[in-house]
PDB file of C-alpha atoms in Angstrom:
ATOM      1  CA  MET A   1       0.000   0.000   0.000  1.00  0.00           C
ATOM      2  CA  ASP A   2       1.248   3.497  -0.849  1.00  0.00           C
ATOM      3  CA  ASN A   3       1.050   5.569   2.342  1.00  0.00           C
ATOM      4  CA  THR A   4       2.827   8.656   0.982  1.00  0.00           C
ATOM      5  CA  THR A   5      -0.010  11.125   1.438  1.00  0.00           C
ATOM      6  CA  ALA A   6      -1.001   9.999   4.940  1.00  0.00           C
ATOM      7  CA  THR A   7       2.319   8.841   6.435  1.00  0.00           C
ATOM      8  CA  ALA A   8       2.348   6.762   9.614  1.00  0.00           C
ATOM      9  CA  ALA A   9       1.279   9.863  11.542  1.00  0.00           C
ATOM     10  CA  LEU A  10      -2.235   9.555  10.107  1.00  0.00           C
ATOM     11  CA  GLN A  11      -2.557   5.939   8.996  1.00  0.00           C
ATOM     12  CA  ARG A  12      -0.793   2.638   9.732  1.00  0.00           C
ATOM     13  CA  PRO A  13      -1.518   0.260   6.846  1.00  0.00           C
ATOM     14  CA  MET A  14       0.072  -2.788   8.483  1.00  0.00           C
ATOM     15  CA  ASP A  15      -2.408  -2.523  11.338  1.00  0.00           C
ATOM     16  CA  LEU A  16      -5.087  -2.752   8.632  1.00  0.00           C
ATOM     17  CA  GLY A  17      -3.622  -5.890   7.049  1.00  0.00           C
ATOM     18  CA  ALA A  18      -1.171  -4.546   4.465  1.00  0.00           C
ATOM     19  CA  ASP A  19       1.942  -6.658   3.815  1.00  0.00           C
ATOM     20  CA  LEU A  20       4.066  -3.908   2.264  1.00  0.00           C
ATOM     21  CA  VAL A  21       4.021  -0.135   2.641  1.00  0.00           C
ATOM     22  CA  LEU A  22       5.589   2.227   0.106  1.00  0.00           C
ATOM     23  CA  LEU A  23       6.496   5.838   0.869  1.00  0.00           C
ATOM     24  CA  SER A  24       7.924   8.745  -1.056  1.00  0.00           C
ATOM     25  CA  ILE A  25      10.178  10.373   1.522  1.00  0.00           C
ATOM     26  CA  SER A  26      10.364  13.450  -0.730  1.00  0.00           C
ATOM     27  CA  LYS A  27       6.757  14.369   0.062  1.00  0.00           C
ATOM     28  CA  PHE A  28       5.094  14.795   3.488  1.00  0.00           C
ATOM     29  CA  LEU A  29       7.574  12.599   5.345  1.00  0.00           C
ATOM     30  CA  ALA A  30      10.432  15.058   4.807  1.00  0.00           C
ATOM     31  CA  GLY A  31       7.998  17.867   4.257  1.00  0.00           C
ATOM     32  CA  ASN A  32       9.796  20.719   2.510  1.00  0.00           C
ATOM     33  CA  GLY A  33      10.922  19.450  -0.875  1.00  0.00           C
ATOM     34  CA  THR A  34      14.646  19.450  -0.111  1.00  0.00           C
ATOM     35  CA  LEU A  35      15.530  15.807  -0.745  1.00  0.00           C
ATOM     36  CA  LEU A  36      14.780  12.766  -2.896  1.00  0.00           C
ATOM     37  CA  GLY A  37      14.087   9.376  -1.407  1.00  0.00           C
ATOM     38  CA  GLY A  38      11.699   6.504  -0.954  1.00  0.00           C
ATOM     39  CA  ALA A  39      11.073   3.705   1.502  1.00  0.00           C
ATOM     40  CA  VAL A  40       9.679   0.180   1.479  1.00  0.00           C
ATOM     41  CA  VAL A  41       8.408  -1.220   4.786  1.00  0.00           C
ATOM     42  CA  GLY A  42       7.676  -4.920   5.144  1.00  0.00           C
ATOM     43  CA  PRO A  43       8.765  -8.324   6.486  1.00  0.00           C
ATOM     44  CA  GLU A  44      12.460  -8.531   7.319  1.00  0.00           C
ATOM     45  CA  GLY A  45      13.234 -11.256   4.785  1.00  0.00           C
ATOM     46  CA  PHE A  46      11.666  -9.327   1.928  1.00  0.00           C
ATOM     47  CA  ILE A  47      13.386  -6.083   2.889  1.00  0.00           C
ATOM     48  CA  GLU A  48      16.761  -7.820   3.220  1.00  0.00           C
ATOM     49  CA  ASP A  49      16.295  -9.240  -0.279  1.00  0.00           C
ATOM     50  CA  ILE A  50      15.730  -5.709  -1.586  1.00  0.00           C
ATOM     51  CA  ARG A  51      18.714  -4.413   0.373  1.00  0.00           C
ATOM     52  CA  TRP A  52      21.229  -7.033  -0.747  1.00  0.00           C
ATOM     53  CA  ASN A  53      19.954  -8.032  -4.191  1.00  0.00           C
ATOM     54  CA  THR A  54      17.778  -5.411  -5.885  1.00  0.00           C
ATOM     55  CA  THR A  55      19.777  -2.354  -4.815  1.00  0.00           C
ATOM     56  CA  GLU A  56      23.026  -4.114  -5.710  1.00  0.00           C
ATOM     57  CA  PHE A  57      21.920  -4.178  -9.354  1.00  0.00           C
ATOM     58  CA  ILE A  58      19.914  -0.965  -9.771  1.00  0.00           C
ATOM     59  CA  GLY A  59      21.503   1.347  -7.215  1.00  0.00           C
ATOM     60  CA  ALA A  60      18.972   3.809  -5.771  1.00  0.00           C
ATOM     61  CA  ILE A  61      20.994   4.349  -2.618  1.00  0.00           C
ATOM     62  CA  MET A  62      20.084   7.433  -0.605  1.00  0.00           C
ATOM     63  CA  GLN A  63      22.989   9.726   0.175  1.00  0.00           C
ATOM     64  CA  PRO A  64      24.026   9.822   3.868  1.00  0.00           C
ATOM     65  CA  MET A  65      23.245  13.539   4.170  1.00  0.00           C
ATOM     66  CA  GLU A  66      19.699  13.038   2.876  1.00  0.00           C
ATOM     67  CA  ALA A  67      19.208  10.055   5.203  1.00  0.00           C
ATOM     68  CA  TRP A  68      20.322  12.187   8.159  1.00  0.00           C
ATOM     69  CA  MET A  69      17.989  15.019   7.094  1.00  0.00           C
ATOM     70  CA  THR A  70      15.095  12.556   6.903  1.00  0.00           C
ATOM     71  CA  LEU A  71      15.701  11.503  10.504  1.00  0.00           C
ATOM     72  CA  GLN A  72      15.595  15.163  11.561  1.00  0.00           C
ATOM     73  CA  TYR A  73      12.332  15.788   9.691  1.00  0.00           C
ATOM     74  CA  LEU A  74      10.707  12.748  11.309  1.00  0.00           C
ATOM     75  CA  GLU A  75      10.924  14.498  14.679  1.00  0.00           C
ATOM     76  CA  THR A  76       8.240  16.977  13.589  1.00  0.00           C
ATOM     77  CA  LEU A  77       6.132  14.651  11.402  1.00  0.00           C
ATOM     78  CA  SER A  78       3.190  14.244  13.777  1.00  0.00           C
ATOM     79  CA  MET A  79       2.941  17.982  14.411  1.00  0.00           C
ATOM     80  CA  ARG A  80       3.237  18.819  10.711  1.00  0.00           C
ATOM     81  CA  MET A  81       0.604  16.317   9.567  1.00  0.00           C
ATOM     82  CA  GLU A  82      -1.834  17.620  12.169  1.00  0.00           C
ATOM     83  CA  LYS A  83      -1.312  21.151  10.819  1.00  0.00           C
ATOM     84  CA  HIS A  84      -1.565  20.018   7.187  1.00  0.00           C
ATOM     85  CA  SER A  85      -4.880  18.328   7.986  1.00  0.00           C
ATOM     86  CA  ALA A  86      -6.308  21.309   9.860  1.00  0.00           C
ATOM     87  CA  ASN A  87      -5.289  23.773   7.135  1.00  0.00           C
ATOM     88  CA  THR A  88      -6.675  21.569   4.379  1.00  0.00           C
ATOM     89  CA  MET A  89      -9.997  21.206   6.151  1.00  0.00           C
ATOM     90  CA  ALA A  90     -10.275  24.994   6.485  1.00  0.00           C
ATOM     91  CA  VAL A  91      -9.481  25.491   2.789  1.00  0.00           C
ATOM     92  CA  ALA A  92     -11.856  22.685   1.722  1.00  0.00           C
ATOM     93  CA  GLN A  93     -14.726  24.191   3.696  1.00  0.00           C
ATOM     94  CA  TYR A  94     -14.062  27.599   2.137  1.00  0.00           C
ATOM     95  CA  LEU A  95     -13.931  26.196  -1.417  1.00  0.00           C
ATOM     96  CA  LYS A  96     -17.086  24.133  -0.905  1.00  0.00           C
ATOM     97  CA  LYS A  97     -19.078  27.313  -0.283  1.00  0.00           C
ATOM     98  CA  HIS A  98     -17.626  29.309  -3.196  1.00  0.00           C
ATOM     99  CA  PRO A  99     -20.032  29.856  -6.135  1.00  0.00           C
ATOM    100  CA  LYS A 100     -17.294  29.295  -8.743  1.00  0.00           C
ATOM    101  CA  VAL A 101     -16.402  25.870  -7.350  1.00  0.00           C
ATOM    102  CA  VAL A 102     -18.386  22.919  -8.714  1.00  0.00           C
ATOM    103  CA  HIS A 103     -17.013  20.215  -6.438  1.00  0.00           C
ATOM    104  CA  VAL A 104     -14.373  19.641  -3.731  1.00  0.00           C
ATOM    105  CA  ASN A 105     -12.657  16.270  -3.254  1.00  0.00           C
ATOM    106  CA  TYR A 106     -11.473  15.879   0.336  1.00  0.00           C
ATOM    107  CA  SER A 107     -12.230  12.983   2.666  1.00  0.00           C
ATOM    108  CA  GLY A 108     -12.528  15.357   5.615  1.00  0.00           C
ATOM    109  CA  LEU A 109     -15.774  16.751   4.194  1.00  0.00           C
ATOM    110  CA  ILE A 110     -18.792  14.915   5.523  1.00  0.00           C
ATOM    111  CA  ASP A 111     -20.313  14.414   2.051  1.00  0.00           C
ATOM    112  CA  HIS A 112     -17.208  12.702   0.652  1.00  0.00           C
ATOM    113  CA  PRO A 113     -18.105   9.091  -0.293  1.00  0.00           C
ATOM    114  CA  GLN A 114     -15.213   7.693   1.782  1.00  0.00           C
ATOM    115  CA  HIS A 115     -15.576  10.071   4.731  1.00  0.00           C
ATOM    116  CA  ASP A 116     -16.739   7.422   7.209  1.00  0.00           C
ATOM    117  CA  LEU A 117     -14.061   4.963   6.090  1.00  0.00           C
ATOM    118  CA  ALA A 118     -11.335   7.599   6.420  1.00  0.00           C
ATOM    119  CA  CYS A 119     -12.560   8.525   9.902  1.00  0.00           C
ATOM    120  CA  ARG A 120     -12.408   4.878  10.980  1.00  0.00           C
ATOM    121  CA  GLN A 121      -8.889   4.141   9.786  1.00  0.00           C
ATOM    122  CA  MET A 122      -7.095   7.505   9.887  1.00  0.00           C
ATOM    123  CA  ASN A 123      -6.111  10.045  12.545  1.00  0.00           C
ATOM    124  CA  GLY A 124      -6.650  12.922  10.121  1.00  0.00           C
ATOM    125  CA  HIS A 125      -7.448  13.560   6.475  1.00  0.00           C
ATOM    126  CA  GLY A 126      -4.102  14.847   5.267  1.00  0.00           C
ATOM    127  CA  GLY A 127      -2.904  17.750   3.190  1.00  0.00           C
ATOM    128  CA  LEU A 128      -4.141  16.995  -0.342  1.00  0.00           C
ATOM    129  CA  LEU A 129      -7.402  18.050  -1.932  1.00  0.00           C
ATOM    130  CA  SER A 130      -8.691  18.778  -5.402  1.00  0.00           C
ATOM    131  CA  PHE A 131     -11.516  20.933  -6.648  1.00  0.00           C
ATOM    132  CA  VAL A 132     -13.332  21.541  -9.918  1.00  0.00           C
ATOM    133  CA  LEU A 133     -13.920  25.072 -11.154  1.00  0.00           C
ATOM    134  CA  LYS A 134     -16.605  26.405 -13.441  1.00  0.00           C
ATOM    135  CA  GLY A 135     -15.231  27.473 -16.816  1.00  0.00           C
ATOM    136  CA  GLY A 136     -13.166  24.378 -17.505  1.00  0.00           C
ATOM    137  CA  MET A 137      -9.554  24.775 -18.550  1.00  0.00           C
ATOM    138  CA  GLY A 138      -9.878  28.526 -19.037  1.00  0.00           C
ATOM    139  CA  GLY A 139     -11.342  28.998 -15.577  1.00  0.00           C
ATOM    140  CA  ALA A 140      -8.615  26.911 -13.966  1.00  0.00           C
ATOM    141  CA  SER A 141      -5.888  28.781 -15.852  1.00  0.00           C
ATOM    142  CA  THR A 142      -7.244  32.176 -14.816  1.00  0.00           C
ATOM    143  CA  VAL A 143      -7.423  31.231 -11.148  1.00  0.00           C
ATOM    144  CA  MET A 144      -3.993  29.592 -11.018  1.00  0.00           C
ATOM    145  CA  ASN A 145      -2.333  32.532 -12.752  1.00  0.00           C
ATOM    146  CA  SER A 146      -4.006  34.932 -10.313  1.00  0.00           C
ATOM    147  CA  LEU A 147      -2.606  33.268  -7.189  1.00  0.00           C
ATOM    148  CA  LYS A 148       0.182  35.185  -5.448  1.00  0.00           C
ATOM    149  CA  MET A 149       1.054  33.146  -2.373  1.00  0.00           C
ATOM    150  CA  ILE A 150       0.223  29.656  -3.630  1.00  0.00           C
ATOM    151  CA  VAL A 151       2.857  28.420  -6.087  1.00  0.00           C
ATOM    152  CA  HIS A 152       2.641  26.182  -9.172  1.00  0.00           C
ATOM    153  CA  ALA A 153       4.586  22.894  -9.039  1.00  0.00           C
ATOM    154  CA  VAL A 154       4.142  19.210  -9.883  1.00  0.00           C
ATOM    155  CA  THR A 155       5.258  17.959  -6.468  1.00  0.00           C
ATOM    156  CA  PHE A 156       3.213  17.979  -3.262  1.00  0.00           C
ATOM    157  CA  GLY A 157       3.593  17.492   0.479  1.00  0.00           C
ATOM    158  CA  THR A 158       5.820  20.459   1.277  1.00  0.00           C
ATOM    159  CA  SER A 159       5.553  23.218   3.857  1.00  0.00           C
ATOM    160  CA  ARG A 160       4.403  25.583   1.086  1.00  0.00           C
ATOM    161  CA  THR A 161       1.000  25.353  -0.534  1.00  0.00           C
ATOM    162  CA  ILE A 162       1.244  24.151  -4.131  1.00  0.00           C
ATOM    163  CA  CYS A 163      -1.321  23.997  -6.926  1.00  0.00           C
ATOM    164  CA  MET A 164      -1.237  21.873 -10.069  1.00  0.00           C
ATOM    165  CA  HIS A 165      -3.521  21.385 -13.097  1.00  0.00           C
ATOM    166  CA  PRO A 166      -3.790  17.598 -13.720  1.00  0.00           C
ATOM    167  CA  PRO A 167      -5.407  17.822 -17.211  1.00  0.00           C
ATOM    168  CA  THR A 168      -2.348  19.591 -18.649  1.00  0.00           C
ATOM    169  CA  ILE A 169       0.377  17.999 -16.496  1.00  0.00           C
ATOM    170  CA  THR A 170      -0.051  14.530 -14.974  1.00  0.00           C
ATOM    171  CA  HIS A 171      -2.870  13.464 -17.327  1.00  0.00           C
ATOM    172  CA  GLU A 172      -1.992  15.473 -20.423  1.00  0.00           C
ATOM    173  CA  HIS A 173      -1.242  12.286 -22.381  1.00  0.00           C
ATOM    174  CA  LEU A 174      -4.903  11.234 -22.175  1.00  0.00           C
ATOM    175  CA  THR A 175      -7.543  12.310 -24.672  1.00  0.00           C
ATOM    176  CA  PRO A 176     -10.354  14.557 -23.385  1.00  0.00           C
ATOM    177  CA  LYS A 177     -12.686  11.535 -23.487  1.00  0.00           C
ATOM    178  CA  GLU A 178     -10.247   9.404 -21.471  1.00  0.00           C
ATOM    179  CA  ARG A 179      -9.767  12.177 -18.911  1.00  0.00           C
ATOM    180  CA  LEU A 180     -13.506  12.564 -18.502  1.00  0.00           C
ATOM    181  CA  LYS A 181     -13.890   8.805 -17.983  1.00  0.00           C
ATOM    182  CA  ALA A 182     -11.150   8.936 -15.327  1.00  0.00           C
ATOM    183  CA  GLY A 183     -12.871  11.816 -13.545  1.00  0.00           C
ATOM    184  CA  ILE A 184     -10.258  14.388 -14.592  1.00  0.00           C
ATOM    185  CA  ASP A 185     -12.365  17.444 -15.377  1.00  0.00           C
ATOM    186  CA  ASP A 186     -10.756  20.260 -17.401  1.00  0.00           C
ATOM    187  CA  GLY A 187     -11.432  22.576 -14.470  1.00  0.00           C
ATOM    188  CA  LEU A 188      -9.729  20.311 -11.916  1.00  0.00           C
ATOM    189  CA  ILE A 189      -6.997  21.782  -9.697  1.00  0.00           C
ATOM    190  CA  ARG A 190      -4.971  19.749  -7.211  1.00  0.00           C
ATOM    191  CA  LEU A 191      -3.994  21.634  -4.076  1.00  0.00           C
ATOM    192  CA  SER A 192      -1.314  20.474  -1.656  1.00  0.00           C
ATOM    193  CA  VAL A 193      -1.998  22.592   1.409  1.00  0.00           C
ATOM    194  CA  GLY A 194       1.060  23.644   3.383  1.00  0.00           C
ATOM    195  CA  LEU A 195       1.772  24.945   6.856  1.00  0.00           C
ATOM    196  CA  GLU A 196       1.018  28.623   6.318  1.00  0.00           C
ATOM    197  CA  ASN A 197      -1.675  30.534   8.172  1.00  0.00           C
ATOM    198  CA  PRO A 198      -4.917  29.175   6.647  1.00  0.00           C
ATOM    199  CA  GLU A 199      -6.451  32.647   6.624  1.00  0.00           C
ATOM    200  CA  ASP A 200      -3.639  33.810   4.324  1.00  0.00           C
ATOM    201  CA  LEU A 201      -4.288  30.893   1.976  1.00  0.00           C
ATOM    202  CA  ILE A 202      -8.010  31.585   1.881  1.00  0.00           C
ATOM    203  CA  ARG A 203      -7.348  35.260   1.144  1.00  0.00           C
ATOM    204  CA  ASP A 204      -5.110  34.274  -1.770  1.00  0.00           C
ATOM    205  CA  LEU A 205      -7.763  31.927  -3.150  1.00  0.00           C
ATOM    206  CA  ASP A 206     -10.495  34.502  -2.602  1.00  0.00           C
ATOM    207  CA  ARG A 207      -8.532  37.064  -4.629  1.00  0.00           C
ATOM    208  CA  ALA A 208      -7.950  34.608  -7.465  1.00  0.00           C
ATOM    209  CA  LEU A 209     -11.550  33.392  -7.585  1.00  0.00           C
ATOM    210  CA  ILE A 210     -13.084  36.838  -8.139  1.00  0.00           C
TER     211      ILE A 210
END
């Protein structure tokens, strides 16, 4: 199971029956976009096989400095994920009420189809949401280009709030029909909510959504 967006601070997949857990250390675990790394968590025999066989042939060894930095970032993980979750909930509730927003995808909202499930197995709902704007691609472009505080980037899970337009970045290789089938609306924006003051983030969004 990929636990990158929740981290062990919010969800423990092995307690739920998962055999293997994958993590991108570069995202919420480290939390500020300063390093590259990943982790596989699982039974000792399987992990030792990866350590002594797979990595011997393909490399992918984290540098000592980045490993040390990761250990430092772990000290604040619980506090950071709590703040990410609180900020994202505040932003989601604001967006849900905005007349230019068609839909908000965030499991913390009570009308999300997996809200009850997320509440049962998680300690919080994390720092990622997406929302669909009226006006399709043009509407999304106008809003994103009007943001001042929130930055554009493909990554997520950093201390800064980041927006991204999936139809023209992560899913740009799909045809419009394929995107629609996958639920990727032309007006969709992904928002990775950071650790800033949520009122500042809402002000930035409010300015851009005029």
